[in-house]
PDB file of C-alpha atoms in Angstrom:
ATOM      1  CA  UNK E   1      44.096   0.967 -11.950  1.00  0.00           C
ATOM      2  CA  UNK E   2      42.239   0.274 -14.874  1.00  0.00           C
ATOM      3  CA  UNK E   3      40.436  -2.646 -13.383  1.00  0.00           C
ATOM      4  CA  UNK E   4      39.372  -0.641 -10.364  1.00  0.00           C
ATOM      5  CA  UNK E   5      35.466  -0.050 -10.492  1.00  0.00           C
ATOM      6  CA  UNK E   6      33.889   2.521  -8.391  1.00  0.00           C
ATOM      7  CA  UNK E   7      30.086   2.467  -8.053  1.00  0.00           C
ATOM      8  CA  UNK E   8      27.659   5.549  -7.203  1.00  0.00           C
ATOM      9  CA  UNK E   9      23.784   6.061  -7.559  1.00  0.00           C
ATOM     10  CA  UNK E  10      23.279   9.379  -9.803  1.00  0.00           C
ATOM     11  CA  UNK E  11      19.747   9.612  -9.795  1.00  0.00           C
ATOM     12  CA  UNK E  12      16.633   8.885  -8.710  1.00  0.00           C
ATOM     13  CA  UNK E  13      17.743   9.086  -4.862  1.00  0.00           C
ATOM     14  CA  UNK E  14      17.079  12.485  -3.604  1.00  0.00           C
ATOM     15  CA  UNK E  15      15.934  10.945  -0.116  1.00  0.00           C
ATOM     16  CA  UNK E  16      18.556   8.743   0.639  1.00  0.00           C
ATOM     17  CA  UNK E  17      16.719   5.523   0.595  1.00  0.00           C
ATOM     18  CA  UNK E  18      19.608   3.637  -0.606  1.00  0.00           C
ATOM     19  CA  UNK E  19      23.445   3.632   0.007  1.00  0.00           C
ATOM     20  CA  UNK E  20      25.593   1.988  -2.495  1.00  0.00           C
ATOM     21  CA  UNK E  21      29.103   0.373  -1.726  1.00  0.00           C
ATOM     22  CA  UNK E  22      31.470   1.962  -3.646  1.00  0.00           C
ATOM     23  CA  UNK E  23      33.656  -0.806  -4.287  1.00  0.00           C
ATOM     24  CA  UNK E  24      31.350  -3.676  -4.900  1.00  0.00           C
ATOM     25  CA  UNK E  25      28.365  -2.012  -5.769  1.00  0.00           C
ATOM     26  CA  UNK E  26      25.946  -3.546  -3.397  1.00  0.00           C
ATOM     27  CA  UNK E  27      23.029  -1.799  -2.871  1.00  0.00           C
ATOM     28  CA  UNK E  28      21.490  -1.643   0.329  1.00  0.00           C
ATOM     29  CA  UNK E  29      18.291   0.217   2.036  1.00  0.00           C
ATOM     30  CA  UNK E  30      19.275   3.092   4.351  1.00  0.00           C
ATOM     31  CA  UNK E  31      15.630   4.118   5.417  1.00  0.00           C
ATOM     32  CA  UNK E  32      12.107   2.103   6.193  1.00  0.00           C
ATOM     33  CA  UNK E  33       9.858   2.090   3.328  1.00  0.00           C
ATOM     34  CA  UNK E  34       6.265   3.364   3.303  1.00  0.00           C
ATOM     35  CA  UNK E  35       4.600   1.754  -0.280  1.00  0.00           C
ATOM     36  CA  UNK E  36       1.750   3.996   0.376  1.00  0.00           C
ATOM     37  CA  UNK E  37       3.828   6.760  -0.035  1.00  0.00           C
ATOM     38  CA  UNK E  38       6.656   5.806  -2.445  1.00  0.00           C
ATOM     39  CA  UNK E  39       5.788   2.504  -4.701  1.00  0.00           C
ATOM     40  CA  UNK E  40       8.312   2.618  -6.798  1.00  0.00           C
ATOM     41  CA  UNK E  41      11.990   3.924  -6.881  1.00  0.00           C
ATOM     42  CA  UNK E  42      13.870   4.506 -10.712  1.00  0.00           C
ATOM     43  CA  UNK E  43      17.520   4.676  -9.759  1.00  0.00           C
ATOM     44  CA  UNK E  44      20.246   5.403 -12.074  1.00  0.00           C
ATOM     45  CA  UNK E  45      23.674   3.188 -10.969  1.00  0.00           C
ATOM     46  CA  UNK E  46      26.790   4.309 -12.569  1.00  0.00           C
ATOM     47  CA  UNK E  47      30.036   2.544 -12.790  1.00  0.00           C
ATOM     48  CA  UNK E  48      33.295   4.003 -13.405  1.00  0.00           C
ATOM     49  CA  UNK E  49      37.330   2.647 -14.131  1.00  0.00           C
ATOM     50  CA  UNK E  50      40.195   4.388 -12.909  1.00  0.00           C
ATOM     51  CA  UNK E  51      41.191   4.533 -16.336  1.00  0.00           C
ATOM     52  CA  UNK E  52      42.829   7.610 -17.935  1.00  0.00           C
ATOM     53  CA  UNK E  53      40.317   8.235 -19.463  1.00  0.00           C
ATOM     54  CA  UNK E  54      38.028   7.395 -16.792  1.00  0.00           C
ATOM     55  CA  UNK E  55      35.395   4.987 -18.342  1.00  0.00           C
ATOM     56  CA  UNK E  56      31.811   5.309 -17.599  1.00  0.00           C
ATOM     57  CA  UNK E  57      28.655   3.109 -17.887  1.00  0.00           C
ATOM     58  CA  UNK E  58      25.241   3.624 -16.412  1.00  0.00           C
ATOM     59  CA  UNK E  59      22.242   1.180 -15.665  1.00  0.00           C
ATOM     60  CA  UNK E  60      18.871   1.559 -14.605  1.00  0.00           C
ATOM     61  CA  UNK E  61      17.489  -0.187 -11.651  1.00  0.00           C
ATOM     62  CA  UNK E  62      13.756  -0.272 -11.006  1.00  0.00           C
ATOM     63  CA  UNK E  63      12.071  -1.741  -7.620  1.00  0.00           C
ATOM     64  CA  UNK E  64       8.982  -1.654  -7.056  1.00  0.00           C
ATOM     65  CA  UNK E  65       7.390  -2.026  -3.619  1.00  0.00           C
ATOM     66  CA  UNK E  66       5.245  -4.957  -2.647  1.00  0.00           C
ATOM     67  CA  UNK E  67       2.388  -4.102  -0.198  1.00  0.00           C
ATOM     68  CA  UNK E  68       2.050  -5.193   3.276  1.00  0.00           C
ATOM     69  CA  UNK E  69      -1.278  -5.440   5.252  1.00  0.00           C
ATOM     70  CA  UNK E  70      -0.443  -2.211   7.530  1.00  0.00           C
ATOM     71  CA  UNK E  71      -3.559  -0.193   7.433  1.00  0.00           C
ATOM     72  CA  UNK E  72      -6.046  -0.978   8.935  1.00  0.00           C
ATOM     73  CA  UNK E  73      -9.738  -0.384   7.029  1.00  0.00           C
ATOM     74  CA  UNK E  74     -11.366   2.599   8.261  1.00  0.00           C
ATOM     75  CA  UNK E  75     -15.542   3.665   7.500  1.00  0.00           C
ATOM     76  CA  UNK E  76     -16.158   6.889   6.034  1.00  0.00           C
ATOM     77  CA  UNK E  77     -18.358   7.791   9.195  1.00  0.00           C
ATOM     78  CA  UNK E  78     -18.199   6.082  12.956  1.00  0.00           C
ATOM     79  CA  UNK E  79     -22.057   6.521  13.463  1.00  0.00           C
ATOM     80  CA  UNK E  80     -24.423   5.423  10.584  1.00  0.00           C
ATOM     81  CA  UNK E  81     -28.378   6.305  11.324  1.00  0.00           C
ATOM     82  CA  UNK E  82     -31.350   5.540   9.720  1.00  0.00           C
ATOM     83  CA  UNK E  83     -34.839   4.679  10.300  1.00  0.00           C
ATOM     84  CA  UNK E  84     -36.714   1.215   8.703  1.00  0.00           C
ATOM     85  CA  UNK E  85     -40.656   1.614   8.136  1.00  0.00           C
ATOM     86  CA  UNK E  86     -42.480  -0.994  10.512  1.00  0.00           C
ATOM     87  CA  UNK E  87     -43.579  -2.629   8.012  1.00  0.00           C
ATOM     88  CA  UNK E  88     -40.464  -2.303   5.138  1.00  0.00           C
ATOM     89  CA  UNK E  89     -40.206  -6.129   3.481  1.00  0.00           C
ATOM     90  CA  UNK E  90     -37.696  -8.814   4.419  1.00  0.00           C
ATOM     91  CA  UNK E  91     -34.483  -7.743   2.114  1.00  0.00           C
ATOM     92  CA  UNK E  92     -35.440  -4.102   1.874  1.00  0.00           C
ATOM     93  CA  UNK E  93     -31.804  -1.838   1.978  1.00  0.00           C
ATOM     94  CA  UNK E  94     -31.214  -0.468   5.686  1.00  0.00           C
ATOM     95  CA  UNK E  95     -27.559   1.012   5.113  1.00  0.00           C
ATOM     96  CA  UNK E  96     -25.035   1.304   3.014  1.00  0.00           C
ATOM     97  CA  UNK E  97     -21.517   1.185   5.052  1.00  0.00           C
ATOM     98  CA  UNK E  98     -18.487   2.095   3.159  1.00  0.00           C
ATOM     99  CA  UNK E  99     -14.603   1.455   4.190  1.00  0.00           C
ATOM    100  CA  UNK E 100     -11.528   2.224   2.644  1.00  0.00           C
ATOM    101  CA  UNK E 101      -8.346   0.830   3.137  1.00  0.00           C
ATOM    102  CA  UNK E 102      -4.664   2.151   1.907  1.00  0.00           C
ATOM    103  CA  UNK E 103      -3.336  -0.663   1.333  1.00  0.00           C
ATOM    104  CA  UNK E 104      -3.558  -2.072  -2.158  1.00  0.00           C
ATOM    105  CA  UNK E 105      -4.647  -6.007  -3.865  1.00  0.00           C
ATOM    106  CA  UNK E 106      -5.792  -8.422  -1.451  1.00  0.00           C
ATOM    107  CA  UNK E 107      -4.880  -6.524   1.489  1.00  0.00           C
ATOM    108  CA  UNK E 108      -7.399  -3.766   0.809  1.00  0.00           C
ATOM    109  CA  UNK E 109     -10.215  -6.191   0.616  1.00  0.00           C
ATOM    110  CA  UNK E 110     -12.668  -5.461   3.560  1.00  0.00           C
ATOM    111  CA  UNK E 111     -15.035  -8.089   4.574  1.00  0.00           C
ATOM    112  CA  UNK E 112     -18.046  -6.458   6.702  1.00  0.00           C
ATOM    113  CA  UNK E 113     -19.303  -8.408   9.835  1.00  0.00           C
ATOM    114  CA  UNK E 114     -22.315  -7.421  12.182  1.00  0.00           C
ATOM    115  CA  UNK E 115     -20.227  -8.072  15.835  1.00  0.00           C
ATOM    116  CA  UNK E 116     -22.580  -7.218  18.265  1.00  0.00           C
ATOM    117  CA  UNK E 117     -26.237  -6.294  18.443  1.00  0.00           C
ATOM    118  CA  UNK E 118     -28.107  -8.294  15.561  1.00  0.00           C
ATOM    119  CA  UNK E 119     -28.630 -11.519  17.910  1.00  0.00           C
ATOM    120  CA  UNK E 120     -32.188 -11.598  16.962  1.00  0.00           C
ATOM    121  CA  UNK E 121     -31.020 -12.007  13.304  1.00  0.00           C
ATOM    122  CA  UNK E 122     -33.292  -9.031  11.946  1.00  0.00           C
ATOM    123  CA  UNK E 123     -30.611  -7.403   9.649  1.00  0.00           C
ATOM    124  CA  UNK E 124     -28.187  -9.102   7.008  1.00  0.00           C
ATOM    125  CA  UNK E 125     -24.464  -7.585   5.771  1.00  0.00           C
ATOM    126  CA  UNK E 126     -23.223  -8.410   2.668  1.00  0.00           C
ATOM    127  CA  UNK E 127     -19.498  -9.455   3.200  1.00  0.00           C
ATOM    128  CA  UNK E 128     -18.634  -7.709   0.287  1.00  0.00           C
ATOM    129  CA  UNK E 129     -21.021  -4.754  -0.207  1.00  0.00           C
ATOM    130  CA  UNK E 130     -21.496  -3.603   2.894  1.00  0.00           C
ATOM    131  CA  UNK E 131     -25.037  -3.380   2.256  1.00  0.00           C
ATOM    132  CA  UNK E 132     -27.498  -3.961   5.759  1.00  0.00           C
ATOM    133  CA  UNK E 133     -30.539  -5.254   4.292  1.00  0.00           C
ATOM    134  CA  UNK E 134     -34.417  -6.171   6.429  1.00  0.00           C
ATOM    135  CA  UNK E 135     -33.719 -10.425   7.576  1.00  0.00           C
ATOM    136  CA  UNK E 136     -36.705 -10.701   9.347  1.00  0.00           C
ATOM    137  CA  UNK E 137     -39.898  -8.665  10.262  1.00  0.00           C
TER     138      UNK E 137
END
């Protein structure tokens, strides 16, 4: 009976993401994960024999979550207004659009396009920015 290893999670689990097997000590996921909400889980794994005494050991298990692209970027306002002087220079700043997006690293990057309504070419976006500057007068 000595040999016989039981396995539980002690900490670090109040939500019942995980299960453990009790016998192997396999640990699986019992829920769906949201990284924006939880990143990162600190569980505390302890093992036990059916010794008399009963022997203990503990471990540490970290996981952190990797981020998926599911959030979509959204602007700070759905309207943006402003007014351009007739005769404001080629380049002069029109807007300023600003996006967020909850996801983190390379899926939080927004690119900014003009989709419809610049045909005539008079306004440029920065990609990157999101800065509408004066193309053409």
């Amino acid at each position: 009976t000595n040999a016989l290893l039981t396995y539980h999670i002690s900490k670090g689990n109040a939500d019942l993401q995980f299960g453990i097997d009790q016998t192997t000590g396999v640990i699986t996921t019992a829920k769906f994960f949201d990284r924006e909400l939880t990143g990162r889980y600190e569980l505390t794994i302890e093992g036990e024999d059916g010794g008399v005494p009963t022997g203990r050991s503990s471990a540490q298990l970290n996981i952190s979550l990797s981020d998926i692209n599911d959030h979509a970027p959204e602007f700070l306002s759905k309207t943006y207004t402003t007014s351009v002087p007739e005769d404001a220079s080629v380049g002069s700043v029109v807007a300023f659009l600003v996006a967020t997006d909850a996801d983190i690293g390379t899926n939080s990057e927004i690119q900014y396009y003009i989709t419809v309504g610049n045909e005539a070419g008079l306004f440029a976006l920065n990609s990157s920015t999101g800065t509408v500057t004066l193309n053409a007068s």
